[in-house]
Amino acid sequence: MLRTDEILSTIEMLHAEHLDVRAVTLALNVEDCAAPSVDLLCRKLRNKILSRASRLVEVCDRVGAKYGIPVINKRIAISPVATLLAGHGQNAAIQVAKTLDTVASEIGVDFVGGFTALVHKGITPADAVVIQSLPEVLSQTQRVCASVNVASRHAGINMDAVHLMGHTILKIAQATADRHGFGCAKLVVFANIPEDNPFMAGAYMGPGEPEAAVNIGVSGPGVVCSALKRRIAMDKNLTLGDLAEEIKITSFRVTRVGELIGREVAAELGVAFGIVDLSLAPTPTVGDSVGEILKTLGISKIGAPGSTAAIAMLTDAVKKGGLFASSSVGGLSGAFIPVCEDAALAEAAGAGHLVLEKLEAMTAVCSVGLDMILLPGDTPPETIAALIADEMAIGVINDKTTACRLIPVPGAKAGDWVHFGGLFGAAPVMEVRNAGASMQFVHFGGRIPAPLQSLKN
Amino acid sequence: MVFRFPHSFVINVVADDRPGIVAAVSNAIEQLGGNIDACSQTVLAGYFTLIMIASFPEPLPPAVIAERIREADTSGRGYDVVVRPTLAPEQFVPRPECDRFVITAFGKDQPGIVRRFSQYLAGKDINIVDLYGDHSGDEFVLIGQLEIPKFWDIRMLQADLEQMGQELGFTVKLQHENIFVATNQLRLYGSPPGQSGHASHRRDFIDD
């Protein structure tokens, strides 16, 4: 029999602190949809997604209701579209993207990820088609999300691809200039892209995965923040070790929610249960913020010295709690710091407390990278590429996933505020110091070799 | 349920709480040659209640057992005792296949809260297997652990209960028990699918 205090503490977490399942992502292998004619390819793709995923939203809602936990976002991730597009051209890429957009809308999912190219060692003609079509794809579709892996531990950093992405990101921003460059929010540039990530925009189905799998993203920065505040209010003599323990326990509980829902959704859909990704993914809602957690940990101005140590402790404790809760932890599993989507981080950036360089340092010890960062519209493509290269280097050298979601806002200067609305929030355009001073480095191109795996001091 | 001896009884004791009640009751059962096979007690607002399954090697009239338990009280304050022979498994009211859910309701206390919710549940053949209600600050908190027949659509029950809660000024949630197990205990699931607490109780009788 359950104890009353157990029931009450769960009720508080779910209803007072608004814990939810952030994303249920159905990953689908679509490689069997390849066809010589693009019409046939699109028809097969549409039929496969409809046959596998048409019940996704209904099942998520039913299972969520049974446990009293809303599943906020239902999504689909497919195997890299570059594989499907081998032998096809840019028009085919756009037709495929539009097919994905339409079918996603029909089955009621908010995003479909996997408009992906893996180019960490080299760019195939199909990869080039995918990358070159991105400005059109991301400006002409609503729900298609793209990702490009430009670096890996084993291959190093493909600087030609990084350079190309610098130019591509600017083109996407210009193609969506009427929406402040919003198209760039649907593109993630990765090092060591995870094969089972349920979070958008970077979700795709990697090689080695089954035919179909349900991957779950649970979040809950608000729950962690409330738990810390409660603990601090009860006990004045806490150490950081005690606070790390509190984060770990809360993460355990949050992960369990994801595993319970994920296993049941997968069973109902008749597909494999993949992983739970326990990531503290903020939303612009007040209180649902990783920045707030840093403040609760005693960093009164986010970005101040100590911020990197605080977020390192937070990320590590989150991972430890999650790993004990589930044997199927995967994806990114850490703390996200997307400036635009986190009200406290955006405020700190606006006040000048949080600068690009400090964010970069923080990403060395947390998930996932320079995420939802607004840049001045006139930032040179080489500088965007160099920002990407720095972030990729952190991932490759530290053997972790890092990523960039950079948005050069057309016509905007450092300090201007941009409002995307909804989940994407609002933030100030950040200052890029020394813009244009990395030209020669980027123009060398080629590949930065894979790093050594010993002598890691 | 496993009985030590062939003649088993359910024993219920109610008293104002004080040390020595369990000692007195168990002493009386031992004097009669009996064995306590299962027991559970709770104390609420200073009042004690005990439910016990005890078995004896020889047949005994329930009234004799009750009287011996009453006589065992040494405090002079007394207690109420009810003794009934246990039922055979087939004598219990048959139950449909059930899932276990938890209902929680929070709101301003007023007469009729427990009645409204329990009447609704009774009308749906939903069994309450554990019930807790108390004041928490300005609010009354009601928590019931329920066995809900599998043929009901949970979302319909949730809608009914939430509507009733709104009429009473209460926040009501109906959730499967596994969410509470998963977030509080080291295991992910409570009872395996399709096996409710009551059903397992009766199966143990059959095992015996």
XYZ file of C-alpha atoms in Angstrom:
665
model
C 0.000 0.000 0.000
C 1.253 3.487 -0.820
C 1.954 5.866 2.033
C 0.075 9.139 2.318
C 3.271 11.209 2.341
C 4.416 9.521 -0.880
C 1.141 10.368 -2.578
C 1.253 13.963 -1.348
C 4.837 14.571 -2.467
C 4.097 13.260 -5.962
C 0.938 15.349 -6.181
C 2.947 18.431 -5.273
C 5.541 17.679 -7.938
C 2.977 17.018 -10.658
C 0.344 19.619 -9.979
C 1.849 22.430 -7.906
C 5.189 22.419 -9.735
C 3.736 21.460 -13.138
C 5.927 18.502 -14.016
C 5.160 17.288 -17.490
C 6.582 14.986 -20.123
C 8.156 17.457 -22.506
C 8.381 15.275 -25.587
C 7.415 11.833 -26.782
C 9.334 11.311 -29.983
C 8.610 8.357 -32.214
C 11.786 7.553 -34.105
C 11.190 5.844 -37.449
C 13.590 4.304 -39.887
C 12.480 5.454 -43.350
C 15.369 4.148 -45.422
C 13.015 1.695 -47.164
C 11.153 4.684 -48.622
C 13.990 5.446 -51.049
C 12.837 5.365 -54.675
C 14.115 6.484 -58.076
C 11.135 8.789 -58.565
C 10.618 11.574 -56.036
C 6.837 11.203 -56.243
C 7.074 7.545 -55.281
C 9.573 8.393 -52.549
C 7.203 10.963 -51.047
C 4.223 8.596 -51.300
C 6.109 5.826 -49.522
C 7.332 8.244 -46.867
C 3.854 9.560 -46.238
C 2.340 6.069 -46.048
C 5.015 4.822 -43.682
C 4.628 7.731 -41.291
C 0.833 7.488 -41.369
C 0.842 3.743 -40.744
C 3.315 3.933 -37.858
C 2.497 7.230 -36.218
C -1.156 8.055 -36.818
C -2.077 6.849 -33.306
C 0.842 8.606 -31.577
C -1.045 11.679 -30.383
C -4.096 9.705 -29.226
C -1.998 7.158 -27.312
C 0.133 9.863 -25.661
C -2.971 11.733 -24.524
C -4.616 8.594 -23.155
C -1.535 7.382 -21.281
C -0.859 10.903 -20.007
C -4.429 11.124 -18.667
C -4.144 7.758 -16.931
C -1.193 8.980 -14.872
C -2.310 12.591 -14.608
C 0.741 13.918 -16.478
C 0.396 15.918 -19.671
C 2.559 14.949 -22.628
C 3.252 18.403 -24.052
C 4.848 17.655 -27.408
C 4.471 14.654 -29.687
C 7.063 14.398 -32.395
C 8.537 12.229 -35.076
C 12.209 11.695 -35.860
C 13.258 9.929 -39.046
C 16.522 8.513 -40.322
C 18.716 11.123 -42.058
C 16.936 12.458 -45.084
C 20.287 12.651 -46.912
C 20.143 8.848 -47.243
C 16.760 9.091 -48.964
C 17.911 11.869 -51.241
C 20.919 10.064 -52.715
C 20.670 10.508 -56.462
C 18.102 13.304 -56.194
C 18.437 17.058 -56.473
C 17.370 20.113 -54.553
C 13.788 20.147 -55.873
C 13.346 16.635 -54.551
C 14.668 17.759 -51.151
C 12.074 20.494 -50.990
C 9.299 18.143 -52.073
C 10.315 15.651 -49.378
C 10.359 18.421 -46.759
C 6.898 19.576 -47.772
C 5.609 16.002 -47.622
C 7.002 15.682 -44.090
C 5.445 19.008 -43.124
C 2.014 17.984 -44.414
C 1.979 14.536 -42.869
C 3.175 15.940 -39.523
C 0.310 18.385 -39.570
C -2.199 15.639 -40.460
C -1.258 13.420 -37.544
C -1.011 16.347 -35.151
C 2.688 16.315 -34.227
C 4.355 19.687 -33.785
C 7.745 18.815 -35.298
C 9.355 16.184 -37.461
C 13.122 15.902 -37.120
C 15.628 14.171 -39.336
C 16.178 16.592 -42.193
C 19.712 15.649 -41.409
C 23.131 15.309 -42.973
C 26.091 13.642 -41.268
C 29.162 15.323 -42.704
C 31.775 15.105 -39.951
C 34.314 13.509 -42.272
C 33.085 14.531 -45.684
C 30.144 15.807 -47.682
C 28.426 13.485 -50.155
C 26.415 14.959 -53.060
C 23.222 14.043 -51.162
C 24.484 15.807 -48.032
C 25.226 18.883 -50.123
C 21.687 18.780 -51.506
C 20.278 18.672 -47.977
C 22.421 21.572 -46.756
C 21.831 23.717 -49.833
C 18.077 23.203 -49.605
C 17.911 24.335 -45.967
C 17.102 28.029 -46.627
C 14.099 27.020 -48.733
C 13.079 24.079 -46.556
C 13.174 25.978 -43.276
C 11.438 29.028 -44.699
C 8.696 27.134 -46.563
C 7.787 24.529 -43.934
C 6.519 24.910 -40.382
C 7.312 21.604 -38.719
C 10.442 20.259 -40.356
C 13.580 20.362 -38.199
C 17.107 19.992 -39.526
C 20.434 18.964 -38.086
C 23.944 18.708 -39.483
C 26.719 16.816 -37.729
C 30.003 18.512 -38.626
C 32.368 16.987 -36.063
C 32.981 13.815 -34.124
C 35.426 12.363 -31.677
C 36.643 9.894 -34.296
C 36.770 12.194 -37.308
C 37.675 15.564 -35.819
C 36.062 18.732 -37.177
C 35.134 19.078 -40.843
C 35.978 22.755 -41.242
C 34.693 22.839 -44.830
C 31.292 21.815 -43.490
C 31.574 24.308 -40.626
C 32.349 27.082 -43.124
C 29.433 26.007 -45.315
C 27.114 26.076 -42.296
C 28.228 29.633 -41.467
C 27.004 30.744 -44.891
C 23.912 28.512 -44.795
C 22.761 29.883 -41.432
C 22.947 33.429 -42.781
C 20.953 32.405 -45.872
C 18.281 30.760 -43.700
C 18.074 33.914 -41.579
C 17.649 36.024 -44.701
C 15.013 33.639 -46.105
C 13.026 34.083 -42.878
C 13.874 37.756 -42.326
C 10.167 38.564 -41.912
C 10.241 36.326 -38.800
C 13.548 37.684 -37.405
C 15.490 34.751 -38.890
C 13.340 32.191 -37.090
C 14.187 29.475 -39.636
C 17.571 29.129 -37.877
C 15.778 28.003 -34.687
C 14.884 24.785 -36.539
C 18.496 23.892 -37.370
C 21.098 22.436 -35.011
C 24.774 22.027 -35.937
C 26.276 19.195 -33.907
C 29.461 17.548 -32.772
C 28.849 13.905 -31.765
C 25.138 14.016 -32.603
C 23.191 11.595 -30.374
C 21.323 8.886 -32.252
C 18.379 8.740 -29.888
C 17.757 12.357 -28.884
C 14.033 13.075 -28.430
C 14.418 16.877 -28.175
C 13.926 19.165 -31.156
C 15.314 20.627 -33.269
C 18.099 18.020 -33.121
C 16.100 14.773 -33.020
C 16.783 12.225 -35.739
C 16.998 8.446 -35.883
C 20.591 7.361 -35.998
C 22.228 4.262 -37.450
C 22.094 1.188 -35.217
C 18.615 2.018 -33.967
C 15.650 -0.349 -34.450
C 12.945 0.034 -37.087
C 10.928 2.216 -34.707
C 11.387 3.349 -31.115
C 9.784 5.675 -28.624
C 12.229 8.120 -27.024
C 11.054 10.260 -24.144
C 12.226 13.697 -23.110
C 11.395 14.680 -19.557
C 12.304 18.071 -18.280
C 11.406 19.748 -15.033
C 13.724 22.673 -14.191
C 10.786 24.070 -12.208
C 10.564 20.916 -10.114
C 14.312 20.920 -9.384
C 14.215 24.617 -8.506
C 11.267 24.161 -6.128
C 12.922 21.175 -4.443
C 16.089 23.217 -3.868
C 14.172 26.209 -2.519
C 12.184 23.972 -0.156
C 15.357 22.321 1.115
C 17.133 25.647 1.603
C 14.135 27.050 3.510
C 14.121 24.047 5.854
C 17.816 23.912 6.622
C 20.166 26.884 6.896
C 23.344 24.810 7.214
C 23.342 23.134 3.828
C 26.461 22.529 1.779
C 26.652 22.247 -2.002
C 26.956 18.481 -1.473
C 23.521 18.474 0.189
C 22.076 20.515 -2.674
C 23.606 18.159 -5.257
C 21.934 15.291 -3.399
C 18.571 17.079 -3.568
C 18.974 17.602 -7.334
C 19.856 13.917 -7.727
C 16.778 12.722 -5.829
C 14.498 15.038 -7.782
C 16.033 13.902 -11.078
C 15.420 10.297 -10.082
C 11.730 11.015 -9.580
C 11.395 13.000 -12.792
C 13.137 10.293 -14.828
C 10.813 7.657 -13.426
C 7.835 9.591 -14.747
C 9.367 9.512 -18.229
C 10.173 5.828 -18.094
C 6.664 4.908 -16.934
C 4.979 6.911 -19.695
C 7.502 5.918 -22.370
C 7.233 2.200 -21.772
C 3.467 2.312 -21.892
C 3.285 4.456 -25.029
C 5.792 2.160 -26.756
C 3.837 -0.956 -25.738
C 0.558 0.545 -26.982
C 2.124 1.499 -30.312
C 3.776 -1.898 -30.598
C 7.286 -0.453 -30.998
C 10.483 -0.653 -28.951
C 11.019 1.595 -25.979
C 14.202 3.525 -26.697
C 15.491 5.889 -24.040
C 14.554 8.481 -21.471
C 16.399 11.736 -21.964
C 16.417 13.583 -18.686
C 17.339 17.094 -19.678
C 16.474 20.226 -17.804
C 14.969 21.984 -20.816
C 13.605 25.379 -19.885
C 10.602 27.130 -21.384
C 9.893 30.855 -21.324
C 7.280 30.247 -18.581
C 8.379 31.947 -15.376
C 9.797 29.341 -12.979
C 10.554 26.795 -15.698
C 14.106 27.995 -15.931
C 17.635 26.626 -15.600
C 18.764 30.194 -14.887
C 16.470 30.228 -11.844
C 18.230 27.100 -10.560
C 21.604 28.856 -10.847
C 20.178 31.787 -8.906
C 18.827 29.414 -6.259
C 22.314 27.902 -6.038
C 23.567 31.344 -5.068
C 24.703 32.891 -8.373
C 22.786 36.157 -8.111
C 23.899 37.391 -11.538
C 23.956 34.528 -14.037
C 27.271 34.653 -15.822
C 29.183 35.733 -12.723
C 32.243 33.707 -11.692
C 30.957 30.450 -10.234
C 28.329 30.007 -12.958
C 30.347 27.296 -14.715
C 30.939 25.380 -11.480
C 27.266 25.650 -10.534
C 26.022 24.337 -13.860
C 28.632 21.564 -13.822
C 27.322 20.416 -10.438
C 23.727 20.659 -11.626
C 24.362 18.671 -14.815
C 26.302 15.955 -13.023
C 23.667 15.535 -10.306
C 20.902 15.378 -12.921
C 22.743 12.605 -14.782
C 23.380 10.615 -11.604
C 19.748 10.731 -10.507
C 18.568 9.794 -13.983
C 20.974 6.896 -14.359
C 19.835 5.313 -11.120
C 16.189 5.726 -12.066
C 16.373 4.041 -15.444
C 18.629 1.626 -17.278
C 17.622 3.283 -20.543
C 18.955 6.806 -20.127
C 20.207 8.315 -23.375
C 19.956 11.323 -25.641
C 21.513 14.436 -24.164
C 20.575 14.113 -20.478
C 21.895 17.244 -18.849
C 20.941 20.883 -18.436
C 20.121 23.016 -21.478
C 20.910 26.728 -21.535
C 18.965 28.062 -24.539
C 19.091 31.781 -23.877
C 15.944 32.624 -25.822
C 13.820 29.930 -24.197
C 14.854 30.654 -20.610
C 13.511 33.881 -19.131
C 16.234 34.173 -16.463
C 19.076 33.575 -18.932
C 17.599 36.065 -21.404
C 17.298 38.641 -18.630
C 20.921 38.065 -17.595
C 22.034 38.464 -21.206
C 19.987 41.671 -21.457
C 21.571 43.058 -18.306
C 25.041 42.295 -19.635
C 25.791 39.720 -16.926
C 25.894 36.804 -19.337
C 28.140 37.111 -22.387
C 28.798 34.766 -25.279
C 32.212 33.678 -23.987
C 30.815 32.728 -20.564
C 28.004 30.785 -22.194
C 30.591 28.910 -24.211
C 32.506 28.039 -21.039
C 29.303 26.792 -19.422
C 28.568 24.551 -22.406
C 31.841 22.714 -21.764
C 30.243 21.187 -18.671
C 26.529 20.982 -19.534
C 24.201 20.121 -22.404
C 24.151 21.086 -25.135
C 25.865 24.145 -26.533
C 25.338 27.669 -27.830
C 21.603 27.175 -28.063
C 19.066 29.728 -29.292
C 21.619 32.520 -29.356
C 20.669 35.660 -31.250
C 23.495 37.324 -33.167
C 23.677 40.683 -34.953
C 22.373 40.396 -38.516
C 25.661 41.628 -39.973
C 27.812 38.952 -38.318
C 30.157 37.669 -41.066
C 29.564 34.025 -42.128
C 33.164 33.187 -41.225
C 32.573 34.431 -37.688
C 29.434 32.300 -37.379
C 31.514 29.382 -38.651
C 34.242 30.160 -36.123
C 31.701 30.240 -33.275
C 30.524 26.824 -34.449
C 34.140 25.599 -34.663
C 34.801 26.635 -31.049
C 31.738 24.814 -29.823
C 32.572 21.734 -31.890
C 36.091 21.718 -30.427
C 34.623 21.570 -26.916
C 32.592 18.525 -27.943
C 35.344 16.723 -29.793
C 38.054 17.261 -27.188
C 35.781 16.440 -24.243
C 34.103 13.499 -25.981
C 30.614 14.874 -25.518
C 27.775 16.191 -27.622
C 27.856 19.896 -28.283
C 25.740 21.923 -30.648
C 24.954 25.359 -31.995
C 21.586 26.900 -32.719
C 22.607 30.383 -33.796
C 20.190 32.951 -35.163
C 21.694 35.983 -36.923
C 18.704 38.320 -36.804
C 18.497 40.330 -40.050
C 18.772 44.043 -39.376
C 19.313 43.639 -35.628
C 22.193 45.020 -33.567
C 23.632 43.803 -30.262
C 21.247 44.679 -27.431
C 18.044 44.677 -29.555
C 15.343 42.439 -28.098
C 13.660 39.902 -30.376
C 10.398 38.150 -29.501
C 9.685 34.819 -31.210
C 6.758 34.001 -28.958
C 5.489 30.673 -27.654
C 8.075 28.078 -26.644
C 10.829 30.015 -28.391
C 10.608 33.016 -26.088
C 12.455 36.287 -26.370
C 16.042 37.432 -25.871
C 18.456 40.237 -26.618
C 20.831 40.020 -29.557
C 24.226 39.183 -28.067
C 27.422 41.041 -28.781
C 29.967 39.128 -30.846
C 33.347 40.525 -29.906
C 36.103 40.507 -32.542
C 33.656 39.764 -35.362
C 35.515 39.222 -38.628
C 38.814 38.368 -36.937
C 38.698 34.620 -37.680
C 38.588 34.892 -41.494
C 41.920 33.309 -42.329
C 41.424 30.435 -39.861
C 38.080 29.502 -41.377
C 39.285 29.927 -44.968
C 42.056 27.365 -44.474
C 39.264 24.734 -44.489
C 40.023 21.030 -44.451
C 39.653 18.940 -41.344
C 40.896 19.512 -37.807
C 42.224 16.038 -36.972
C 40.602 13.829 -34.350
C 42.073 14.446 -30.920
C 44.112 11.973 -28.923
C 42.341 10.016 -26.245
C 45.113 9.863 -23.685
C 47.186 12.422 -21.754
C 43.936 14.254 -20.998
C 45.130 16.926 -18.622
C -3.779 -15.579 3.490
C -2.160 -18.331 5.528
C -3.782 -19.550 8.774
C -1.781 -21.323 11.481
C -4.850 -23.205 12.797
C -8.124 -24.336 11.142
C -10.608 -22.035 12.990
C -10.030 -18.414 12.016
C -11.665 -15.135 13.047
C -11.479 -11.454 12.199
C -11.124 -9.332 15.342
C -11.680 -5.593 15.547
C -10.820 -3.462 18.603
C -11.595 0.255 19.068
C -10.364 2.316 22.032
C -8.975 5.654 23.114
C -5.274 5.243 22.388
C -2.895 4.295 25.198
C 0.009 1.892 25.694
C -0.866 -1.754 26.307
C -3.857 -2.434 24.030
C -2.045 -4.752 21.590
C -0.364 -6.465 24.546
C -3.738 -7.127 26.203
C -5.424 -8.400 23.012
C -2.525 -10.655 22.028
C -2.300 -11.990 25.556
C -5.978 -13.046 25.454
C -5.472 -14.796 22.094
C -2.447 -16.649 23.414
C -4.375 -17.727 26.520
C -7.004 -19.254 24.193
C -4.245 -21.194 22.363
C -4.610 -19.034 19.228
C -2.174 -17.502 16.732
C -2.238 -14.013 15.211
C -1.984 -14.586 11.436
C -2.193 -10.941 10.311
C -2.777 -7.580 11.931
C -2.973 -3.889 11.136
C -3.605 -0.929 13.424
C -3.992 2.786 13.045
C -4.383 5.763 15.357
C -6.439 8.780 14.319
C -7.027 11.877 16.450
C -6.142 9.945 19.621
C -8.311 6.929 18.827
C -6.935 3.464 18.239
C -8.333 0.754 16.000
C -6.942 -2.699 15.368
C -7.948 -5.336 12.845
C -6.536 -8.791 13.311
C -6.902 -12.248 11.775
C -6.386 -14.942 14.418
C -6.798 -18.714 14.212
C -7.375 -21.335 16.877
C -6.852 -25.131 16.989
C -10.324 -25.778 18.449
C -13.714 -24.284 17.452
C -14.691 -21.356 19.710
C -17.840 -19.167 19.779
C -16.922 -15.591 18.648
C -18.613 -14.197 21.775
C -16.239 -16.157 23.999
C -13.187 -14.769 22.192
C -14.586 -11.228 22.433
C -15.286 -11.586 26.126
C -11.809 -12.959 26.876
C -10.259 -10.025 24.989
C -12.378 -7.531 26.952
C -11.378 -9.172 30.222
C -7.693 -8.893 29.307
C -7.787 -5.085 29.545
C -5.918 -4.110 32.682
C -6.238 -0.337 32.336
C -9.830 -0.174 33.508
C -10.704 2.072 30.502
C -12.115 -0.764 28.383
C -12.463 -1.096 24.613
C -15.011 -2.240 22.041
C -14.398 -5.646 20.496
C -16.078 -7.275 17.490
C -15.251 -10.873 16.495
C -16.541 -12.684 13.383
C -15.561 -15.991 11.800
C -13.604 -15.468 8.568
C -15.296 -16.221 5.254
C -14.255 -18.869 2.790
C -12.817 -17.338 -0.436
C -16.002 -18.100 -2.371
C -18.121 -16.217 0.161
C -16.623 -12.809 -0.754
C -18.584 -10.653 -3.195
C -17.118 -11.439 -6.618
C -15.153 -8.509 -8.106
C -14.507 -7.736 -11.747
C -10.928 -7.389 -12.960
C -9.607 -4.111 -11.595
C -6.761 -1.603 -11.859
C -5.531 0.386 -8.893
C -5.912 4.136 -8.928
C -5.483 6.934 -6.416
C -7.979 9.736 -5.984
C -6.804 12.941 -4.335
C -9.070 15.846 -3.500
C -8.102 19.181 -1.936
C -10.450 21.984 -0.936
C -12.268 23.873 1.799
C -13.861 21.499 4.272
C -17.641 21.201 4.406
C -20.107 18.477 5.394
C -20.762 15.899 2.691
C -17.368 15.764 0.956
C -16.605 12.120 1.708
C -20.242 11.168 1.055
C -20.341 12.813 -2.388
C -17.155 11.195 -3.606
C -17.784 7.788 -2.050
C -21.362 7.651 -3.346
C -20.123 8.332 -6.841
C -17.472 5.619 -6.529
C -19.939 3.119 -5.061
C -22.292 3.779 -7.961
C -19.521 2.758 -10.344
C -18.670 -0.417 -8.378
C -15.327 1.115 -7.425
C -13.881 -0.294 -4.207
C -12.013 1.947 -1.755
C -9.138 -0.076 -0.287
C -7.518 2.714 1.700
C -8.855 6.088 2.754
C -7.200 9.067 4.397
C -8.735 12.436 5.141
C -7.361 15.263 7.255
C -6.914 19.003 7.455
C -3.799 20.487 5.943
C -3.680 24.207 6.688
C -6.992 25.672 5.510
C -7.718 22.719 3.261
C -9.254 19.313 3.691
C -7.229 16.599 1.961
C -8.887 13.355 0.928
C -6.834 10.492 -0.502
C -8.409 7.215 -1.540
C -6.708 4.178 -3.003
C -9.206 2.561 -5.337
C -9.835 -0.607 -7.288
C -11.511 0.432 -10.506
C -13.092 -2.174 -12.785
C -11.163 -2.307 -16.047
C -14.243 -1.783 -18.185
C -14.503 1.907 -17.218
C -12.970 4.599 -19.404
C -10.746 6.427 -16.940
C -11.110 9.746 -18.754
C -14.884 9.631 -18.238
C -14.436 8.980 -14.509
C -11.866 11.786 -14.334
C -14.251 14.186 -16.053
C -17.100 13.269 -13.670
C -14.919 13.621 -10.579
C -13.379 16.896 -11.716
C -16.853 18.270 -12.388
C -18.001 17.171 -8.932
C -14.865 18.744 -7.470
C -15.642 22.043 -9.186
C -19.139 22.059 -7.721
C -17.659 21.523 -4.243
C -14.706 23.880 -4.714
C -12.284 20.938 -4.676
C -9.329 20.073 -6.887
C -9.694 16.404 -7.741
C -7.247 14.097 -9.494
C -7.614 10.447 -10.383
C -4.311 8.796 -11.325
C -3.048 5.257 -11.761
C -1.111 4.110 -8.684
C 2.042 3.326 -10.663
C 2.912 7.013 -10.950
C 3.213 7.148 -7.163
C 5.167 3.889 -7.032
C 7.552 4.984 -9.785
C 8.306 8.377 -8.233
C 8.724 7.190 -4.635
C 9.946 3.634 -4.580
C 12.861 1.748 -6.043
C 10.588 -0.338 -8.261
C 8.838 1.065 -11.325
C 5.496 -0.712 -10.995
C 3.101 -1.585 -8.145
C 0.948 -4.663 -8.553
C 1.569 -6.403 -11.878
C -0.972 -5.538 -14.585
C -4.402 -7.004 -13.904
C -3.718 -7.952 -10.302
C -5.363 -5.714 -7.752
C -4.750 -5.905 -4.015
C -8.119 -7.433 -3.263
C -7.692 -10.086 -5.920
C -4.305 -11.076 -4.524
C -5.819 -11.310 -1.067
C -8.335 -13.832 -2.255
C -5.855 -15.800 -4.284
C -3.806 -16.322 -1.134
C -6.830 -17.897 0.511
C -7.028 -20.335 -2.368
C -3.307 -21.056 -2.086
C -3.885 -21.950 1.506
